[in-house]
Every structure is written in C-alpha cells, then in structure tokens.
mmCIF file of C-alpha atoms and ligand atoms in Angstrom:
data_model
loop_
_atom_site.group_PDB
_atom_site.id
_atom_site.type_symbol
_atom_site.label_atom_id
_atom_site.label_comp_id
_atom_site.label_asym_id
_atom_site.label_seq_id
_atom_site.Cartn_x
_atom_site.Cartn_y
_atom_site.Cartn_z
ATOM 1 C CA MET A 3 -52.529 65.641 -21.817
ATOM 2 C CA THR A 4 -51.469 61.995 -21.672
ATOM 3 C CA VAL A 5 -49.094 61.094 -18.897
ATOM 4 C CA ASN A 6 -45.885 59.395 -20.075
ATOM 5 C CA ARG A 7 -46.101 55.867 -18.702
ATOM 6 C CA ASN A 8 -43.058 54.569 -20.566
ATOM 7 C CA VAL A 9 -40.846 55.250 -17.579
ATOM 8 C CA LEU A 10 -39.236 52.246 -15.900
ATOM 9 C CA THR A 11 -40.344 51.525 -12.339
ATOM 10 C CA LEU A 12 -37.799 50.448 -9.729
ATOM 11 C CA ASP A 13 -38.947 46.827 -10.086
ATOM 12 C CA GLU A 14 -38.714 46.920 -13.877
ATOM 13 C CA PHE A 15 -35.307 48.542 -13.702
ATOM 14 C CA THR A 16 -33.841 45.999 -11.261
ATOM 15 C CA LEU A 17 -35.244 43.156 -13.380
ATOM 16 C CA GLN A 18 -33.751 44.700 -16.514
ATOM 17 C CA GLN A 19 -30.362 44.873 -14.784
ATOM 18 C CA LEU A 20 -30.768 41.225 -13.909
ATOM 19 C CA ARG A 21 -31.306 40.225 -17.536
ATOM 20 C CA ALA A 22 -27.824 41.525 -18.312
ATOM 21 C CA PHE A 23 -26.381 38.949 -15.885
ATOM 22 C CA PRO A 24 -27.710 35.508 -16.738
ATOM 23 C CA ARG A 25 -25.918 33.971 -13.726
ATOM 24 C CA ALA A 26 -27.393 36.422 -11.208
ATOM 25 C CA THR A 27 -29.797 34.921 -8.677
ATOM 26 C CA GLY A 28 -32.063 37.964 -8.361
ATOM 27 C CA GLU A 29 -31.462 38.212 -4.606
ATOM 28 C CA LEU A 30 -30.184 41.782 -4.819
ATOM 29 C CA SER A 31 -33.123 42.837 -7.009
ATOM 30 C CA ALA A 32 -35.528 41.297 -4.496
ATOM 31 C CA LEU A 33 -33.767 43.074 -1.684
ATOM 32 C CA LEU A 34 -34.027 46.451 -3.422
ATOM 33 C CA ARG A 35 -37.708 45.876 -4.058
ATOM 34 C CA ASP A 36 -38.197 45.082 -0.340
ATOM 35 C CA ILE A 37 -36.421 48.321 0.576
ATOM 36 C CA GLY A 38 -38.607 50.242 -1.921
ATOM 37 C CA LEU A 39 -41.725 48.823 -0.268
ATOM 38 C CA ALA A 40 -40.606 49.826 3.231
ATOM 39 C CA ALA A 41 -39.721 53.288 1.904
ATOM 40 C CA LYS A 42 -43.250 53.742 0.539
ATOM 41 C CA ARG A 43 -44.742 52.795 3.900
ATOM 42 C CA VAL A 44 -42.441 55.172 5.741
ATOM 43 C CA ASN A 45 -43.223 57.906 3.222
ATOM 44 C CA VAL A 46 -46.930 57.685 4.056
ATOM 45 C CA GLU A 47 -46.222 58.123 7.769
ATOM 46 C CA VAL A 48 -43.656 60.903 7.249
ATOM 47 C CA ASN A 49 -46.237 62.798 5.208
ATOM 48 C CA LYS A 50 -48.688 62.691 8.104
ATOM 49 C CA ALA A 51 -46.094 63.816 10.642
ATOM 50 C CA GLY A 52 -47.572 67.305 10.837
ATOM 51 C CA LEU A 53 -50.892 65.800 11.847
ATOM 52 C CA VAL A 54 -49.626 64.210 15.039
ATOM 53 C CA ASP A 55 -51.497 66.723 17.148
ATOM 54 C CA ILE A 56 -54.722 65.551 15.530
ATOM 55 C CA LEU A 57 -53.903 61.883 15.120
ATOM 56 C CA GLY A 58 -52.041 61.457 18.398
ATOM 57 C CA ASP A 59 -48.439 62.100 19.455
ATOM 58 C CA ALA A 60 -45.784 59.390 19.630
ATOM 59 C CA GLY A 61 -46.247 57.247 22.702
ATOM 60 C CA SER A 62 -49.964 58.071 22.909
ATOM 61 C CA ILE A 63 -53.032 56.340 21.526
ATOM 62 C CA ASN A 64 -54.372 57.760 18.250
ATOM 63 C CA VAL A 65 -58.004 58.251 17.282
ATOM 64 C CA GLN A 66 -58.202 54.738 15.880
ATOM 65 C CA GLY A 67 -57.123 53.471 19.296
ATOM 66 C CA GLU A 68 -53.701 52.397 17.976
ATOM 67 C CA ASP A 69 -50.364 53.006 19.696
ATOM 68 C CA VAL A 70 -48.477 55.789 17.935
ATOM 69 C CA LYS A 71 -44.802 54.903 17.605
ATOM 70 C CA LYS A 72 -42.026 57.415 17.171
ATOM 71 C CA LEU A 73 -41.389 57.716 13.452
ATOM 72 C CA ASP A 74 -37.818 56.521 13.647
ATOM 73 C CA ILE A 75 -38.897 53.393 15.503
ATOM 74 C CA PHE A 76 -41.704 52.901 12.982
ATOM 75 C CA ALA A 77 -39.219 53.245 10.108
ATOM 76 C CA ASN A 78 -36.785 50.871 11.775
ATOM 77 C CA ASN A 79 -39.489 48.228 12.174
ATOM 78 C CA GLN A 80 -40.649 48.597 8.573
ATOM 79 C CA PHE A 81 -37.182 48.139 7.076
ATOM 80 C CA MET A 82 -36.324 45.310 9.450
ATOM 81 C CA GLY A 83 -39.685 43.650 8.754
ATOM 82 C CA VAL A 84 -39.479 43.606 4.951
ATOM 83 C CA LEU A 85 -35.911 42.325 5.066
ATOM 84 C CA GLN A 86 -36.750 39.618 7.584
ATOM 85 C CA HIS A 87 -39.748 38.419 5.569
ATOM 86 C CA GLY A 88 -37.890 38.592 2.247
ATOM 87 C CA ILE A 89 -35.572 35.978 0.787
ATOM 88 C CA SER A 90 -32.326 37.900 0.435
ATOM 89 C CA CYS A 91 -31.137 39.050 3.821
ATOM 90 C CA ALA A 92 -29.470 37.070 6.624
ATOM 91 C CA GLY A 93 -29.532 39.877 9.179
ATOM 92 C CA ILE A 94 -29.484 43.612 9.736
ATOM 93 C CA ALA A 95 -27.761 46.307 11.749
ATOM 94 C CA SER A 96 -29.532 49.586 12.383
ATOM 95 C CA GLU A 97 -28.527 52.934 13.806
ATOM 96 C CA GLU A 98 -31.571 52.545 16.063
ATOM 97 C CA LEU A 99 -30.481 49.245 17.594
ATOM 98 C CA ASP A 100 -27.547 48.497 19.899
ATOM 99 C CA ASP A 101 -26.790 45.092 18.389
ATOM 100 C CA VAL A 102 -27.098 43.324 15.065
ATOM 101 C CA VAL A 103 -30.240 41.270 14.442
ATOM 102 C CA ILE A 104 -29.485 37.858 12.953
ATOM 103 C CA PHE A 105 -32.666 36.449 11.434
ATOM 104 C CA ASN A 106 -31.605 32.812 11.911
ATOM 105 C CA ASP A 107 -34.270 30.883 10.014
ATOM 106 C CA PRO A 108 -33.610 28.418 7.183
ATOM 107 C CA VAL A 109 -34.304 30.895 4.328
ATOM 108 C CA SER A 110 -32.363 33.762 5.901
ATOM 109 C CA ASN A 111 -29.404 31.523 6.755
ATOM 110 C CA ASN A 112 -29.167 30.661 3.073
ATOM 111 C CA SER A 113 -29.262 34.321 1.992
ATOM 112 C CA LYS A 114 -26.024 35.893 0.924
ATOM 113 C CA TYR A 115 -26.517 39.507 2.004
ATOM 114 C CA VAL A 116 -26.665 41.552 5.186
ATOM 115 C CA VAL A 117 -28.080 45.096 5.266
ATOM 116 C CA LEU A 118 -27.121 48.041 7.454
ATOM 117 C CA PHE A 119 -29.368 51.078 7.650
ATOM 118 C CA ASP A 120 -30.176 54.352 9.319
ATOM 119 C CA PRO A 121 -33.982 54.152 9.143
ATOM 120 C CA LEU A 122 -34.714 57.857 9.562
ATOM 121 C CA ASP A 123 -31.704 60.118 9.452
ATOM 122 C CA GLY A 124 -32.161 63.724 10.510
ATOM 123 C CA SER A 125 -35.320 62.801 12.399
ATOM 124 C CA GLY A 126 -34.876 65.895 14.570
ATOM 125 C CA ASN A 127 -36.136 67.807 11.509
ATOM 126 C CA ILE A 128 -39.540 66.089 11.366
ATOM 127 C CA ASP A 129 -41.263 68.587 13.639
ATOM 128 C CA VAL A 130 -40.374 71.462 11.322
ATOM 129 C CA ASN A 131 -41.248 69.862 8.001
ATOM 130 C CA VAL A 132 -37.683 69.583 6.725
ATOM 131 C CA SER A 133 -36.569 66.715 4.463
ATOM 132 C CA ILE A 134 -35.352 63.574 6.181
ATOM 133 C CA GLY A 135 -34.084 60.293 4.800
ATOM 134 C CA THR A 136 -33.260 56.606 5.048
ATOM 135 C CA ILE A 137 -29.739 55.371 4.253
ATOM 136 C CA PHE A 138 -28.853 51.737 3.499
ATOM 137 C CA SER A 139 -25.866 49.612 2.713
ATOM 138 C CA VAL A 140 -25.641 46.018 1.407
ATOM 139 C CA TYR A 141 -22.730 43.622 1.971
ATOM 140 C CA ARG A 142 -22.122 40.055 0.880
ATOM 141 C CA ARG A 143 -21.664 37.865 3.959
ATOM 142 C CA VAL A 144 -18.214 36.625 4.877
ATOM 143 C CA SER A 145 -19.666 33.906 7.137
ATOM 144 C CA GLU A 146 -20.666 30.496 5.836
ATOM 145 C CA ILE A 147 -23.886 30.366 3.823
ATOM 146 C CA GLY A 148 -26.362 27.967 5.413
ATOM 147 C CA LYS A 149 -25.421 29.103 8.911
ATOM 148 C CA PRO A 150 -26.604 32.200 10.817
ATOM 149 C CA ALA A 151 -24.830 35.466 9.914
ATOM 150 C CA THR A 152 -22.224 36.770 12.375
ATOM 151 C CA GLU A 153 -21.120 40.226 13.524
ATOM 152 C CA ALA A 154 -18.075 39.967 11.228
ATOM 153 C CA ASP A 155 -20.463 40.206 8.247
ATOM 154 C CA PHE A 156 -21.327 43.741 9.342
ATOM 155 C CA LEU A 157 -17.819 44.947 10.210
ATOM 156 C CA GLN A 158 -16.459 44.980 6.657
ATOM 157 C CA PRO A 159 -14.752 48.017 5.112
ATOM 158 C CA GLY A 160 -17.063 50.097 2.902
ATOM 159 C CA ILE A 161 -15.172 49.068 -0.225
ATOM 160 C CA LYS A 162 -16.890 45.685 0.114
ATOM 161 C CA GLN A 163 -20.369 47.158 -0.341
ATOM 162 C CA ILE A 164 -22.395 45.513 -3.082
ATOM 163 C CA ALA A 165 -24.931 48.302 -3.157
ATOM 164 C CA ALA A 166 -25.855 51.385 -1.163
ATOM 165 C CA GLY A 167 -28.625 53.908 -1.380
ATOM 166 C CA TYR A 168 -30.875 56.391 0.282
ATOM 167 C CA VAL A 169 -34.442 57.598 0.271
ATOM 168 C CA VAL A 170 -35.119 61.296 0.641
ATOM 169 C CA TYR A 171 -38.568 62.214 1.912
ATOM 170 C CA GLY A 172 -38.687 65.727 0.493
ATOM 171 C CA SER A 173 -40.776 67.890 -1.784
ATOM 172 C CA SER A 174 -40.984 64.653 -3.706
ATOM 173 C CA THR A 175 -39.804 61.313 -2.396
ATOM 174 C CA MET A 176 -36.819 59.781 -4.143
ATOM 175 C CA LEU A 177 -34.913 56.539 -3.868
ATOM 176 C CA VAL A 178 -31.354 56.632 -5.166
ATOM 177 C CA TYR A 179 -29.165 53.537 -5.220
ATOM 178 C CA ALA A 180 -25.732 52.620 -6.453
ATOM 179 C CA THR A 181 -24.097 49.391 -7.491
ATOM 180 C CA ARG A 182 -20.666 49.297 -9.067
ATOM 181 C CA ARG A 183 -22.425 49.728 -12.412
ATOM 182 C CA GLY A 184 -23.828 53.172 -11.633
ATOM 183 C CA VAL A 185 -26.067 55.406 -9.556
ATOM 184 C CA ASN A 186 -29.731 55.723 -10.486
ATOM 185 C CA GLY A 187 -32.496 57.835 -8.959
ATOM 186 C CA PHE A 188 -36.218 57.021 -8.826
ATOM 187 C CA THR A 189 -38.964 59.456 -7.910
ATOM 188 C CA LEU A 190 -42.101 58.180 -6.211
ATOM 189 C CA ASP A 191 -45.087 58.606 -8.508
ATOM 190 C CA GLN A 192 -47.825 58.858 -5.896
ATOM 191 C CA SER A 193 -50.536 58.233 -8.498
ATOM 192 C CA ILE A 194 -49.398 54.651 -9.106
ATOM 193 C CA GLY A 195 -47.440 54.179 -5.874
ATOM 194 C CA GLU A 196 -44.221 53.261 -7.704
ATOM 195 C CA PHE A 197 -40.685 54.616 -7.754
ATOM 196 C CA CYS A 198 -40.003 55.607 -11.385
ATOM 197 C CA LEU A 199 -36.603 56.105 -12.977
ATOM 198 C CA SER A 200 -36.143 59.878 -13.095
ATOM 199 C CA HIS A 201 -32.377 60.354 -12.704
ATOM 200 C CA PRO A 202 -30.530 57.685 -14.736
ATOM 201 C CA ASP A 203 -26.771 57.278 -14.341
ATOM 202 C CA ILE A 204 -26.128 60.137 -11.920
ATOM 203 C CA LYS A 205 -22.652 61.680 -12.122
ATOM 204 C CA VAL A 206 -21.442 64.301 -9.672
ATOM 205 C CA PRO A 207 -19.890 67.320 -11.418
ATOM 206 C CA ASP A 208 -16.173 67.696 -10.685
ATOM 207 C CA PHE A 209 -16.791 71.172 -9.296
ATOM 208 C CA GLY A 210 -19.894 72.814 -7.887
ATOM 209 C CA LEU A 211 -20.624 76.063 -6.139
ATOM 210 C CA ILE A 212 -21.929 74.678 -2.846
ATOM 211 C CA TYR A 213 -20.146 73.922 0.413
ATOM 212 C CA SER A 214 -22.118 72.410 3.257
ATOM 213 C CA VAL A 215 -20.881 72.471 6.835
ATOM 214 C CA ASN A 216 -22.144 73.417 10.292
ATOM 215 C CA HIS A 217 -20.614 76.877 10.601
ATOM 216 C CA GLY A 218 -21.471 77.084 14.296
ATOM 217 C CA HIS A 219 -18.546 74.769 15.070
ATOM 218 C CA PHE A 220 -16.031 76.801 13.034
ATOM 219 C CA PHE A 221 -13.687 77.607 15.919
ATOM 220 C CA ARG A 222 -13.645 73.976 17.061
ATOM 221 C CA TYR A 223 -12.615 72.578 13.649
ATOM 222 C CA PRO A 224 -9.014 71.599 12.775
ATOM 223 C CA LEU A 225 -6.910 74.308 11.141
ATOM 224 C CA GLY A 226 -7.072 72.759 7.638
ATOM 225 C CA VAL A 227 -10.871 72.755 7.729
ATOM 226 C CA ARG A 228 -10.978 76.379 8.865
ATOM 227 C CA LYS A 229 -8.588 77.272 6.050
ATOM 228 C CA TYR A 230 -10.822 75.557 3.516
ATOM 229 C CA ILE A 231 -14.009 77.221 4.788
ATOM 230 C CA THR A 232 -12.232 80.566 4.550
ATOM 231 C CA LEU A 233 -11.133 79.715 0.998
ATOM 232 C CA CYS A 234 -14.764 78.932 0.107
ATOM 233 C CA GLN A 235 -15.766 82.339 1.461
ATOM 234 C CA GLU A 236 -13.027 84.105 -0.455
ATOM 235 C CA LYS A 237 -13.951 82.576 -3.806
ATOM 236 C CA THR A 238 -14.799 85.122 -6.443
ATOM 237 C CA LYS A 239 -15.750 84.867 -10.091
ATOM 238 C CA ALA A 240 -12.072 85.151 -10.972
ATOM 239 C CA ASN A 241 -11.172 81.966 -9.085
ATOM 240 C CA GLY A 242 -14.174 79.763 -9.741
ATOM 241 C CA GLY A 243 -16.698 81.128 -7.236
ATOM 242 C CA PRO A 244 -18.491 82.573 -5.544
ATOM 243 C CA TYR A 245 -19.305 79.534 -3.438
ATOM 244 C CA THR A 246 -22.583 79.342 -1.581
ATOM 245 C CA GLN A 247 -23.057 77.861 1.887
ATOM 246 C CA ARG A 248 -26.021 75.444 2.050
ATOM 247 C CA TYR A 249 -26.613 73.331 5.146
ATOM 248 C CA ILE A 250 -29.965 71.797 5.928
ATOM 249 C CA GLY A 251 -28.708 69.668 8.813
ATOM 250 C CA SER A 252 -30.253 66.628 7.181
ATOM 251 C CA MET A 253 -27.431 64.681 5.599
ATOM 252 C CA VAL A 254 -29.522 62.835 3.036
ATOM 253 C CA ALA A 255 -30.938 66.066 1.639
ATOM 254 C CA ASP A 256 -27.610 67.909 1.848
ATOM 255 C CA VAL A 257 -25.595 65.206 0.085
ATOM 256 C CA HIS A 258 -28.374 64.516 -2.428
ATOM 257 C CA ARG A 259 -28.396 68.171 -3.484
ATOM 258 C CA ASN A 260 -24.605 68.259 -3.791
ATOM 259 C CA LEU A 261 -24.609 65.002 -5.761
ATOM 260 C CA ILE A 262 -26.941 66.501 -8.339
ATOM 261 C CA LYS A 263 -25.546 70.039 -8.443
ATOM 262 C CA GLY A 264 -21.917 69.498 -7.467
ATOM 263 C CA GLY A 265 -20.560 70.529 -4.086
ATOM 264 C CA ILE A 266 -18.784 69.409 -0.946
ATOM 265 C CA PHE A 267 -20.308 68.264 2.354
ATOM 266 C CA MET A 268 -18.228 68.223 5.529
ATOM 267 C CA TYR A 269 -18.860 66.929 9.014
ATOM 268 C CA PRO A 270 -15.397 67.322 10.559
ATOM 269 C CA GLY A 271 -14.285 66.335 14.038
ATOM 270 C CA THR A 272 -14.221 69.119 16.616
ATOM 271 C CA THR A 273 -11.989 69.759 19.638
ATOM 272 C CA ASP A 274 -14.650 68.215 21.898
ATOM 273 C CA LYS A 275 -15.720 65.432 19.480
ATOM 274 C CA PRO A 276 -12.646 64.498 17.398
ATOM 275 C CA LYS A 277 -14.579 61.846 15.452
ATOM 276 C CA GLY A 278 -17.490 64.151 14.682
ATOM 277 C CA LYS A 279 -21.068 62.945 14.787
ATOM 278 C CA LEU A 280 -21.745 60.768 11.769
ATOM 279 C CA ARG A 281 -21.602 56.985 11.959
ATOM 280 C CA LEU A 282 -19.136 55.173 9.735
ATOM 281 C CA LEU A 283 -21.359 52.194 8.957
ATOM 282 C CA TYR A 284 -24.775 53.823 8.570
ATOM 283 C CA GLU A 285 -23.971 57.251 7.146
ATOM 284 C CA CYS A 286 -20.383 57.658 5.904
ATOM 285 C CA ASN A 287 -19.849 54.328 4.104
ATOM 286 C CA PRO A 288 -23.070 54.222 2.058
ATOM 287 C CA PHE A 289 -22.666 57.821 0.922
ATOM 288 C CA ALA A 290 -18.955 57.318 0.202
ATOM 289 C CA PHE A 291 -19.867 54.363 -2.043
ATOM 290 C CA ILE A 292 -22.623 56.258 -3.862
ATOM 291 C CA VAL A 293 -20.534 59.385 -4.389
ATOM 292 C CA GLU A 294 -17.484 57.413 -5.566
ATOM 293 C CA VAL A 295 -19.546 55.459 -8.093
ATOM 294 C CA ALA A 296 -20.899 58.830 -9.273
ATOM 295 C CA GLY A 297 -17.325 60.044 -9.813
ATOM 296 C CA GLY A 298 -16.710 61.974 -6.585
ATOM 297 C CA ARG A 299 -14.628 61.213 -3.480
ATOM 298 C CA ALA A 300 -14.968 60.763 0.287
ATOM 299 C CA THR A 301 -12.362 60.817 3.061
ATOM 300 C CA ASN A 302 -12.144 61.147 6.837
ATOM 301 C CA GLY A 303 -9.460 63.822 6.404
ATOM 302 C CA THR A 304 -6.563 61.387 6.226
ATOM 303 C CA GLN A 305 -7.920 58.216 4.631
ATOM 304 C CA ARG A 306 -10.422 57.156 1.990
ATOM 305 C CA ILE A 307 -13.629 56.356 3.903
ATOM 306 C CA LEU A 308 -14.209 53.097 2.004
ATOM 307 C CA GLU A 309 -10.858 51.690 3.178
ATOM 308 C CA VAL A 310 -11.431 52.239 6.893
ATOM 309 C CA VAL A 311 -11.765 48.873 8.652
ATOM 310 C CA PRO A 312 -14.526 49.246 11.244
ATOM 311 C CA THR A 313 -14.050 47.839 14.723
ATOM 312 C CA GLN A 314 -17.407 48.778 16.229
ATOM 313 C CA LEU A 315 -20.935 48.858 14.888
ATOM 314 C CA HIS A 316 -21.664 52.395 15.977
ATOM 315 C CA GLU A 317 -18.274 54.046 15.522
ATOM 316 C CA ARG A 318 -18.193 57.635 14.330
ATOM 317 C CA SER A 319 -16.007 59.242 11.708
ATOM 318 C CA PRO A 320 -15.280 62.706 10.350
ATOM 319 C CA LEU A 321 -16.561 62.981 6.786
ATOM 320 C CA PHE A 322 -15.549 65.070 3.767
ATOM 321 C CA ILE A 323 -17.453 64.102 0.639
ATOM 322 C CA GLY A 324 -18.363 65.445 -2.773
ATOM 323 C CA SER A 325 -17.092 66.716 -6.092
ATOM 324 C CA GLY A 326 -13.568 65.486 -6.902
ATOM 325 C CA GLY A 327 -12.148 68.924 -7.722
ATOM 326 C CA MET A 328 -13.437 70.430 -4.479
ATOM 327 C CA MET A 329 -12.058 67.502 -2.475
ATOM 328 C CA SER A 330 -8.634 68.261 -3.991
ATOM 329 C CA GLU A 331 -8.970 71.924 -2.958
ATOM 330 C CA LEU A 332 -9.752 70.767 0.582
ATOM 331 C CA GLU A 333 -6.791 68.392 0.665
ATOM 332 C CA ALA A 334 -4.466 71.199 -0.444
ATOM 333 C CA CYS A 335 -5.616 73.169 2.623
ATOM 334 C CA PHE A 336 -4.893 70.159 4.865
ATOM 335 C CA GLN A 337 -1.367 69.910 3.471
ATOM 336 C CA GLU A 338 -0.477 73.598 3.837
HETATM 337 P P1 AHM B 19 -29.092 61.646 13.401
HETATM 338 O O1 AHM B 19 -28.555 60.346 12.880
HETATM 339 O O2 AHM B 19 -29.182 61.677 14.904
HETATM 340 O O3 AHM B 19 -30.374 62.058 12.735
HETATM 341 O O4 AHM B 19 -27.971 62.779 13.078
HETATM 342 C C1 AHM B 19 -27.418 62.864 11.824
HETATM 343 C C2 AHM B 19 -27.736 64.208 11.226
HETATM 344 C C3 AHM B 19 -27.322 64.316 9.785
HETATM 345 O O5 AHM B 19 -28.405 64.081 8.920
HETATM 346 C C4 AHM B 19 -26.869 65.744 9.683
HETATM 347 O O6 AHM B 19 -25.937 65.923 8.652
HETATM 348 C C5 AHM B 19 -26.285 66.005 11.015
HETATM 349 O O7 AHM B 19 -26.972 65.179 11.910
HETATM 350 C C6 AHM B 19 -26.449 67.417 11.457
HETATM 351 O O8 AHM B 19 -25.805 67.598 12.670
HETATM 352 P P2 AHM B 19 -25.529 69.056 13.283
HETATM 353 O O9 AHM B 19 -26.845 69.561 13.750
HETATM 354 O O10 AHM B 19 -24.582 68.795 14.401
HETATM 355 O O11 AHM B 19 -24.924 69.915 12.226
HETATM 356 MG MG1 MG B 20 -28.376 59.251 11.386
#
C-alpha cells in the first residue's frame, strides 16, 4: 500500500491561502505555523502524561535531572515562546497568566496581531487520559503599530477576531482554525510530524442529535435552560429525536464533536455562579467565531457572544453554542 502524500500540510495550506491575496503580508500564516509548532511540542508532552510516575511528577526532578513542569505551565510557555520569537505577534494574553504580556521589542512592536489563548483547557482531565485542548484567538491591534501593544488590543469584542482555532489532543491530535473564509481541520500525521488537511471547509449541521451540558447543576440553572434540557429529554422520533446527552467535561472535545456531528453545548450560569465558568476571551469568543463561520450560532442567553464588549481579561460568561436549529429551539424555551 502506498500512503497518499498528496494531502496539504498546514504550512502548505496557509501559503496557498496567501497566494489568493497578493497584498497579504504573510504575518497570519507565519503566526498559524508558530501555533502549529507549539501544538506539536505540547502534543508530545501530553502523550507522555501517563508516564509521570516513571518520568517524575510535576514539581519534581525527572530521571534526566530536569525540572518537571505542570503540563499547563509547559503549554503556556511553549505557545508564549513561539509567538514571542516569531515575527507576527506584539503580545499575548493567557488564561494561565494574570496580566497581558507585551513583547516590546522592535520586531514585535511592528507586528499587527495579538494572540489570546487557553494553553491547556480541561487540564483536570489529564490524569484520566481524557482529551484536552488548546484554544486560541487572533486580533488585529488597535494600538499604533511601531509602539508596544496595549491592554486595549486584547479587550476587543469577539466579532473583531481575525482568526480563531483549537487543538484537540485526542485519539488523534487535530488543529482546527477559522478565518472569515472558512473553518479547516488538520490531523497530525505523526509519521512526518505535520498537521495535514483532513477536514476541509467544516460546516456544522443545522440540527444534530447531541446536547452537552453538566446535568449535575440542573436545579441551579435558569428556568429556560431547565425547560430546554427537559425538551431534549422528551424528544422522540416523531419530533426530531431522540437526543443524546454527551458531556466529556473538556470543552474542546465536546464542541469539536458537536461541530462535526451537529449538536448544542451549554455552560449556563447557575444560582451560585450567574456567569458560569467559561472565560469570555479564552473560551467563549474563539469558539463562537469558529462555530459562526461554520454556520452555527453562539449566545450568552441574551446576546450574541461575539458582540459582547469585554471589560476584563478574565471575565466569565454563560455560553450556548452549536447548530443553528437547536439554538433556535433553546431560544424558544427562553422566551416561553
Ligand atoms: P479549565 O479552563 O479550568 O480547564 O475549565 C474549563 C473546562 C471546560 O473544558 C469544560 O467545558 C468545563 O471546564 C467543565 O466544567 P464542569 O466540570 O463544571 O462541567
Ligand atoms: Mg480553560
């Protein structure tokens, strides 16, 4: 058997996109390649996570005499490192860090983008071998090019995103990213160490059969959400069901599955945490952008996520996201 090697790699794909825009500078392509490189490094470490008892636990010294860092800190440093050493990014904000990091060197100050990321989302799942992910979001700076980036560059509404994506470290490792032109998925071919285009032009079906929510909080959800969950449970063949509940507790994997198969993912506010758990800038906005480009929708229950103007780097937001038809069903429950 000859392996098909006519598949575009991430680098080839981003370069091909560039050819369609003669005036493009290639900065975004370079940035995506940097992110792909960090993702490959993180993937190697995530794959060894089960070996920590042999190789040394986080905070200890491993058999090679090296400090073992917690995986989320490792991932944070990898993504920050490639972006700092690249030519396209003026600064970053990370779910792992309290404040933004402005690179402030001559090349970075002349770069037009800033990147926000959650380096290892769902990291509580590492110990039990469940998929985890990285989420990222790219904005064009609003501050003056040539000068250091400012916090205002990071506090833009999600609608201003230039690109957003995620990496899922799962049964295979995939990088999916969206620009306004479309959503494309790349699977890591371990044999050549490259992300290869495997899911071109992803579109989310208008209806699916999956709803994803943490059922344990049912009695603390707003009435409209409880009504919708009950509707999902009542679905029969006669009215478009039956729906299936699927909730990994790892947002990247949950939303990725629903994006491919069709479905709705919800992380509502609760009576004790009205804004829920997920972060607007690192989790809600990038996924809202990706899912909208793929033809779906995302709201916080009252407003389109991408139109929310953030006031704080780490603010939280309820999130309802997925197939357009299912989002309409949910909204009908809110209005009842
Ligand atoms: P994290 O950023 O601390 O990893 O938390 C985010 C994760 C999401 O991936 C997931 O959807 C959610 O937490 C699950 O939370 P819960 O256990 O409350 O359902
Ligand atoms: Mg997270």
